[in-house]
Amino acid sequence: MECWRKDIELSSVVVQCRSLVSVLEGCLGPCGKAVLLEKAGCVIITKDGMELLSHLEVCDPLVSIVVRGVLDHTRVLGDGCKATLFLLHRLLSSLDTHVPQNSGTMQGIRRQRLIQIVQQIRNHVLGVVQRDVIKYGAQVYPLNSFEVFSHLLHNSAEDFFITKFSKLIARNLARLFSTYISCVCSSSRELVKLIKDLAIKAHTAVVEIYHMPLMMSHVLHGFVVTRNFRYLHRGMKFNKVCCAWWSMNLEEEEEEGLPRATIETSLREILVGGILIKRNSVERSLAHLSSLGTELVFSSLHFPDWAVSLCAKYGISLLDSVDGDERDFLAERLGVLPIMEERDVHPGVLRSIDKIEPLNLGTCRFMQLSGLGVHQILLCGPTPAQCRQFSACFLQFFRYLSSWVADCVDFSQSSDIYTCDAAAAAGCRDSFSPPFSPDELPRCELSPVLTEAHSSAPTSPTTVAMFFTVPHGGYGELLAKYLVSENISVNIKNTIIKSVVLDVFNELPSLLYRKSQFSQKSYVEFQTKLFSNFTELRNNNQVMLSHMLKDNRFRGYHNPFLLFKLLNCVLHLAEYLLRIECIVPAKQRISQRTRHCSSDSESE
Amino acid sequence: MTAESVLSIQGKRSSGTPVRTENVIAASSVANIVKSSLGPVGLDKMIVDDVGDVTVTNDGATILKLLEVEHPAARVLVELAQLQDEEVGDGTTSVVIIAAELLKVADELVKQKIHPTSIIAGYKLACKEACRYIQNNLTMNTDELGRDCIVAAAKTSMSSKVISIDSDFFANMVVDAAMAVRTSDGKGGYKYPIKAVNILKAHGRSATESAIINGYALNCTVASHAMTKKITNAKIACLDFSLNKEKMKLGIQVLVNDPAKLEAIRQREADITKERIEKILKAGANVILTTGGIDDLCLKYFVEAGAMAVRRCKKSDLKRIAKATGATFLTTLCNLEGEESFEPTYLGEAAEVTQERVCDDELILIKGTSARTASSLILRGPNDFYCDEMERSLHDALCVVKRVLESSSIVCGGGSVEAALSVYLESFATSLSSREQLAIGAFAQSLLLKDATDLVPKLRAYHHSSQIKTEHSQLKYYGLDLIEGQVRDNKKVGVFEPTLSKLKQLKFATEAAITILRIDDMIKLEQEPSKESGYQQALKSGQLG
């Protein structure tokens, strides 16, 4: 009697991953093409891996685990959804081909061997290669220079958006972003803090405006409430508006089965009084507010028509049904206390807003509040769907930046790379001159960014917060491949592990070059040329391996840590998948099997 | 002997050998499911239910729980795993496999015409003898070996799980967490209530970014943005009721004939909660944690008083917080007189309560609790499944650490105990002259079931010489190293298991095996076939056709 189970073959996992990869392959990188996805009549056109993956319905339990894992991870890192899948697919297929399946050995022992390989890569290869890629290949910029930092961010924003939208759109979005940061921040410290904040609440920075061309987007000084006046009093002035926050319940909550106090009367006045009881109390509060000089009432509740007419009666303008996030922001900024009951109406609940004006853009009628000391990006889009894509992309970009900056700060604290000379601290430069000995270092003051970002962790006073970047276009991967194949950073004795690592590092560049019409042959030629260039530079004792080849292929700024973060995730996932031996359906009836067996024996 | 007979009532009766064989087969089929997840080379199982929910696990108890076994004998084994999980927390896979193996060998003996009662007696004797031998000869005291061996025991427990690669990191984390919740039991010893270790999961980032936090972490945020986010010298009230506007209960009808009174009723409804809040605040509380809701109206009072209120906390969390801070977990404010009151003694104390951002998430941390210390683990992993499996593995490891610390005695893992016992019991069996010796021999045999066939004889040879020659007594700690495929000194390498776990495994497995062995008659009642509807009868009889 055997319990039903389905053994999972590694090769079938590879085939499943392959099918996912083939869907996403087309939209990788700046030259990628968008995918049109139709789901129940709703059409989505996107190049974003996260959006695509989350809309695909995956039935296979194993692949759905992969998809969920990748999505979760991307949600934290902000980028690299497709890359993670490609790397995972390459890793698994490479493992499958390099470790042959013997008929003699058990499945468990082969798996254990694969897991060991994965673990060795994760523990002994990844960290060293990351350190060396940054040591040899990364451009280093001081974080404390605001001009350099914001310039870098502008360029990386453009590079980031190009992978999601067309070139023109990307340029516009990047311009918006840099205008925004130059409006909001004046120092790197503020910028780092801003990026950290935005990663959790991007909605304070971006307002979506529908049915307007993207060209019309701009940065606005002030805060936009995405609601129009419900009622605007004709005599209301727009400067120095005295406002209050209304939270008193207006609608009677009708709950099923809850009996309430009932009036039993035949007198007409009492009956009318009973019906108008709520209205009267609201009217009293509004009258009181109006006598205190209130001109505007905000509320996150919906005002029914009778309440609106009451506002009109007392000359109070009304802005109701304010969105929850906006309400929280306003409550925090204005420090306004909500009016919950009649007793709450007193001069203490009133606040004054410097300026309030209607904002009419496209089909949107919004309110703009000034004097709160904030800026917002008004993001226009021709259709709501596109607009939402833009703003989602902004959110991803903020996450991407936040993890980049956090990694840079971590790295310059923990590793031996913080050796830098005065020139590095003073300004931007392209090459990293040797030597890497801490003794020759001038003692640099701790940058303010560091104290801000890591106030809890004790920092040594000699470290400088540095910003590490690598160029785009698979430079990091190719450099890593070179470092591994030449045994520079790590000497991998096991040929299988080495070839697996090389395969994995080769995956992304080869895909990218296939995109830009490189044939396989010319890609290999290019690679050899690059590697010989590296070797030449190394022989000349240059530590920095230039990314300037003759035809100047690599440019741009990219997060050097991202690749290794992704690889780490890939190795985790791969180990996890490899550990799964079989699929067992839950709730299988062992007793049925038994009965089946016994009936067999009966027949015998 | 009739194998099967039809009863006069609806049902089927079977007795004798077929029943026993069937039971044994069912038990071994259960064991076969979990067998391949044993030990450091074991792999995981993916369990998919009919809705498509997926669980990936290596934990024997979890696998069996999800399978919903129906066969009665197999159910005994499933319950056995659950029992081991509750009592010890680790070794669930082993106990099932030992029990199944005991049954298999017993079945062989029965086929050789040995009566089950002799086998049962032999098993009982063998189990007793084995436990005695473990306690006298194989245990080591942790006090001599120090903290390292506790970490090693935690690592051993993790070695078969998904976090095995980072076991160094997690083992230290687990031991730290267990040490942090140490409380005295009043008799000079210490207790380690591992339930006080709170485990939070957050996906994203890699597993090594998990963190241990001193103090209790609560996965909630303060109810209103206007509230203060840091309170020192906190006085904590733990409530199990909502602070919403009081509504009239069902079935009450109030008839009034004046609208002003209607308004008064409404006012009173609001005031009831307000008075409650005032009572709580007057007692000195500045942190209010509740399992229920707090509506906006009531939040205002807390904001005005400068207190911190957290709503929709988990009940289990609050119970633990109440224990840690010395607060009373209140389900109502009513006292014995039927009036509502709130005594200052109900409050718990903590040095600091803050809302902090830990790994992308806002958490409420309660630090410096007065009654007991607490610790929290925040686990990171690539996805939810991974986090769940990590939590299960850490729970097992925490249990192991707790057992080791409480009993302060350990044995070597990696098959060393089993090999030693089998050698010992075989020689013990020859010293007996009754029929039980066959059973004891069988018991010994069944303890040897690890896969590596060529290693086991070598291991047995070592243990044999350790038991005969005194100068070789060190060899008794030898066990298997399945990754390298050789025999090694597990004491030196640090493969330890708590003694308690091994003892319970043997005892439980023996008892379960005996329970199943005693069965020699099975009556299965069948459900009455449901009466078919008139339509179907008509269809069958062809009246419609």
PDB file of N, CA, C and O in Angstrom, chain A residues 194-221:
ATOM      1  N   LEU A 194      14.351  61.805   2.865  1.00  0.00           N
ATOM      2  CA  LEU A 194      13.191  61.846   1.973  1.00  0.00           C
ATOM      3  C   LEU A 194      13.003  60.503   1.282  1.00  0.00           C
ATOM      4  O   LEU A 194      11.889  59.966   1.226  1.00  0.00           O
ATOM      5  N   ILE A 195      14.112  59.948   0.779  1.00  0.00           N
ATOM      6  CA  ILE A 195      14.003  58.681   0.045  1.00  0.00           C
ATOM      7  C   ILE A 195      13.486  57.583   0.962  1.00  0.00           C
ATOM      8  O   ILE A 195      12.655  56.771   0.580  1.00  0.00           O
ATOM      9  N   LYS A 196      13.988  57.603   2.197  1.00  0.00           N
ATOM     10  CA  LYS A 196      13.521  56.581   3.134  1.00  0.00           C
ATOM     11  C   LYS A 196      12.033  56.728   3.410  1.00  0.00           C
ATOM     12  O   LYS A 196      11.303  55.739   3.499  1.00  0.00           O
ATOM     13  N   ASP A 197      11.587  57.966   3.555  1.00  0.00           N
ATOM     14  CA  ASP A 197      10.169  58.193   3.836  1.00  0.00           C
ATOM     15  C   ASP A 197       9.301  57.800   2.660  1.00  0.00           C
ATOM     16  O   ASP A 197       8.253  57.168   2.821  1.00  0.00           O
ATOM     17  N   LEU A 198       9.757  58.202   1.470  1.00  0.00           N
ATOM     18  CA  LEU A 198       8.940  57.963   0.284  1.00  0.00           C
ATOM     19  C   LEU A 198       8.750  56.481   0.025  1.00  0.00           C
ATOM     20  O   LEU A 198       7.740  56.068  -0.530  1.00  0.00           O
ATOM     21  N   ALA A 199       9.746  55.681   0.424  1.00  0.00           N
ATOM     22  CA  ALA A 199       9.641  54.245   0.172  1.00  0.00           C
ATOM     23  C   ALA A 199       8.412  53.662   0.846  1.00  0.00           C
ATOM     24  O   ALA A 199       7.866  52.674   0.367  1.00  0.00           O
ATOM     25  N   ILE A 200       7.972  54.226   1.961  1.00  0.00           N
ATOM     26  CA  ILE A 200       6.745  53.694   2.564  1.00  0.00           C
ATOM     27  C   ILE A 200       5.511  54.468   2.124  1.00  0.00           C
ATOM     28  O   ILE A 200       4.466  53.890   1.955  1.00  0.00           O
ATOM     29  N   LYS A 201       5.622  55.768   1.989  1.00  0.00           N
ATOM     30  CA  LYS A 201       4.411  56.491   1.626  1.00  0.00           C
ATOM     31  C   LYS A 201       4.651  57.412   0.441  1.00  0.00           C
ATOM     32  O   LYS A 201       4.911  58.595   0.607  1.00  0.00           O
ATOM     33  N   ALA A 202       4.575  56.782  -0.722  1.00  0.00           N
ATOM     34  CA  ALA A 202       4.812  57.550  -1.936  1.00  0.00           C
ATOM     35  C   ALA A 202       3.653  58.475  -2.228  1.00  0.00           C
ATOM     36  O   ALA A 202       3.793  59.452  -2.948  1.00  0.00           O
ATOM     37  N   HIS A 203       2.486  58.184  -1.672  1.00  0.00           N
ATOM     38  CA  HIS A 203       1.313  58.966  -2.039  1.00  0.00           C
ATOM     39  C   HIS A 203       1.409  60.407  -1.572  1.00  0.00           C
ATOM     40  O   HIS A 203       0.680  61.253  -2.060  1.00  0.00           O
ATOM     41  N   THR A 204       2.309  60.693  -0.637  1.00  0.00           N
ATOM     42  CA  THR A 204       2.457  62.095  -0.256  1.00  0.00           C
ATOM     43  C   THR A 204       3.221  62.870  -1.316  1.00  0.00           C
ATOM     44  O   THR A 204       3.252  64.086  -1.279  1.00  0.00           O
ATOM     45  N   ALA A 205       3.857  62.166  -2.247  1.00  0.00           N
ATOM     46  CA  ALA A 205       4.652  62.868  -3.245  1.00  0.00           C
ATOM     47  C   ALA A 205       3.966  62.949  -4.596  1.00  0.00           C
ATOM     48  O   ALA A 205       4.244  63.841  -5.369  1.00  0.00           O
ATOM     49  N   VAL A 206       3.108  62.008  -4.891  1.00  0.00           N
ATOM     50  CA  VAL A 206       2.570  61.923  -6.248  1.00  0.00           C
ATOM     51  C   VAL A 206       1.050  62.070  -6.226  1.00  0.00           C
ATOM     52  O   VAL A 206       0.371  61.429  -5.438  1.00  0.00           O
ATOM     53  N   VAL A 207       0.541  62.957  -7.075  1.00  0.00           N
ATOM     54  CA  VAL A 207      -0.905  63.088  -7.253  1.00  0.00           C
ATOM     55  C   VAL A 207      -1.231  62.714  -8.688  1.00  0.00           C
ATOM     56  O   VAL A 207      -0.591  63.208  -9.621  1.00  0.00           O
ATOM     57  N   GLU A 208      -2.198  61.835  -8.870  1.00  0.00           N
ATOM     58  CA  GLU A 208      -2.531  61.398 -10.224  1.00  0.00           C
ATOM     59  C   GLU A 208      -3.575  62.332 -10.826  1.00  0.00           C
ATOM     60  O   GLU A 208      -4.585  62.632 -10.194  1.00  0.00           O
ATOM     61  N   ILE A 209      -3.321  62.805 -12.023  1.00  0.00           N
ATOM     62  CA  ILE A 209      -4.275  63.646 -12.745  1.00  0.00           C
ATOM     63  C   ILE A 209      -4.623  62.932 -14.047  1.00  0.00           C
ATOM     64  O   ILE A 209      -3.726  62.611 -14.822  1.00  0.00           O
ATOM     65  N   TYR A 210      -5.886  62.663 -14.271  1.00  0.00           N
ATOM     66  CA  TYR A 210      -6.271  61.878 -15.439  1.00  0.00           C
ATOM     67  C   TYR A 210      -6.591  62.776 -16.624  1.00  0.00           C
ATOM     68  O   TYR A 210      -6.910  63.955 -16.473  1.00  0.00           O
ATOM     69  N   HIS A 211      -6.548  62.164 -17.797  1.00  0.00           N
ATOM     70  CA  HIS A 211      -6.964  62.805 -19.045  1.00  0.00           C
ATOM     71  C   HIS A 211      -6.183  64.071 -19.355  1.00  0.00           C
ATOM     72  O   HIS A 211      -6.729  65.080 -19.742  1.00  0.00           O
ATOM     73  N   MET A 212      -4.912  64.030 -19.104  1.00  0.00           N
ATOM     74  CA  MET A 212      -4.036  65.142 -19.473  1.00  0.00           C
ATOM     75  C   MET A 212      -2.762  64.513 -20.009  1.00  0.00           C
ATOM     76  O   MET A 212      -2.347  63.456 -19.544  1.00  0.00           O
ATOM     77  N   PRO A 213      -2.117  65.144 -20.978  1.00  0.00           N
ATOM     78  CA  PRO A 213      -0.857  64.565 -21.467  1.00  0.00           C
ATOM     79  C   PRO A 213       0.220  64.653 -20.397  1.00  0.00           C
ATOM     80  O   PRO A 213       0.201  65.559 -19.552  1.00  0.00           O
ATOM     81  N   LEU A 214       1.135  63.713 -20.486  1.00  0.00           N
ATOM     82  CA  LEU A 214       2.203  63.643 -19.486  1.00  0.00           C
ATOM     83  C   LEU A 214       3.022  64.936 -19.459  1.00  0.00           C
ATOM     84  O   LEU A 214       3.525  65.343 -18.411  1.00  0.00           O
ATOM     85  N   MET A 215       3.121  65.565 -20.633  1.00  0.00           N
ATOM     86  CA  MET A 215       3.910  66.790 -20.728  1.00  0.00           C
ATOM     87  C   MET A 215       3.437  67.858 -19.746  1.00  0.00           C
ATOM     88  O   MET A 215       4.188  68.757 -19.377  1.00  0.00           O
ATOM     89  N   MET A 216       2.185  67.781 -19.365  1.00  0.00           N
ATOM     90  CA  MET A 216       1.627  68.810 -18.494  1.00  0.00           C
ATOM     91  C   MET A 216       1.974  68.585 -17.026  1.00  0.00           C
ATOM     92  O   MET A 216       1.628  69.407 -16.181  1.00  0.00           O
ATOM     93  N   SER A 217       2.616  67.483 -16.722  1.00  0.00           N
ATOM     94  CA  SER A 217       2.941  67.215 -15.315  1.00  0.00           C
ATOM     95  C   SER A 217       3.914  68.258 -14.802  1.00  0.00           C
ATOM     96  O   SER A 217       4.775  68.732 -15.530  1.00  0.00           O
ATOM     97  N   HIS A 218       3.788  68.612 -13.567  1.00  0.00           N
ATOM     98  CA  HIS A 218       4.745  69.531 -12.970  1.00  0.00           C
ATOM     99  C   HIS A 218       4.765  69.364 -11.453  1.00  0.00           C
ATOM    100  O   HIS A 218       3.939  68.660 -10.885  1.00  0.00           O
ATOM    101  N   VAL A 219       5.737  70.015 -10.860  1.00  0.00           N
ATOM    102  CA  VAL A 219       5.844  69.955  -9.409  1.00  0.00           C
ATOM    103  C   VAL A 219       5.155  71.176  -8.831  1.00  0.00           C
ATOM    104  O   VAL A 219       5.314  72.286  -9.323  1.00  0.00           O
ATOM    105  N   LEU A 220       4.395  70.931  -7.806  1.00  0.00           N
ATOM    106  CA  LEU A 220       3.531  71.970  -7.278  1.00  0.00           C
ATOM    107  C   LEU A 220       3.920  72.245  -5.834  1.00  0.00           C
ATOM    108  O   LEU A 220       4.213  71.320  -5.079  1.00  0.00           O
ATOM    109  N   HIS A 221       3.945  73.522  -5.486  1.00  0.00           N
ATOM    110  CA  HIS A 221       4.232  73.856  -4.099  1.00  0.00           C
ATOM    111  C   HIS A 221       2.909  73.851  -3.337  1.00  0.00           C
ATOM    112  O   HIS A 221       2.040  74.664  -3.602  1.00  0.00           O
TER     113      HIS A 221
END
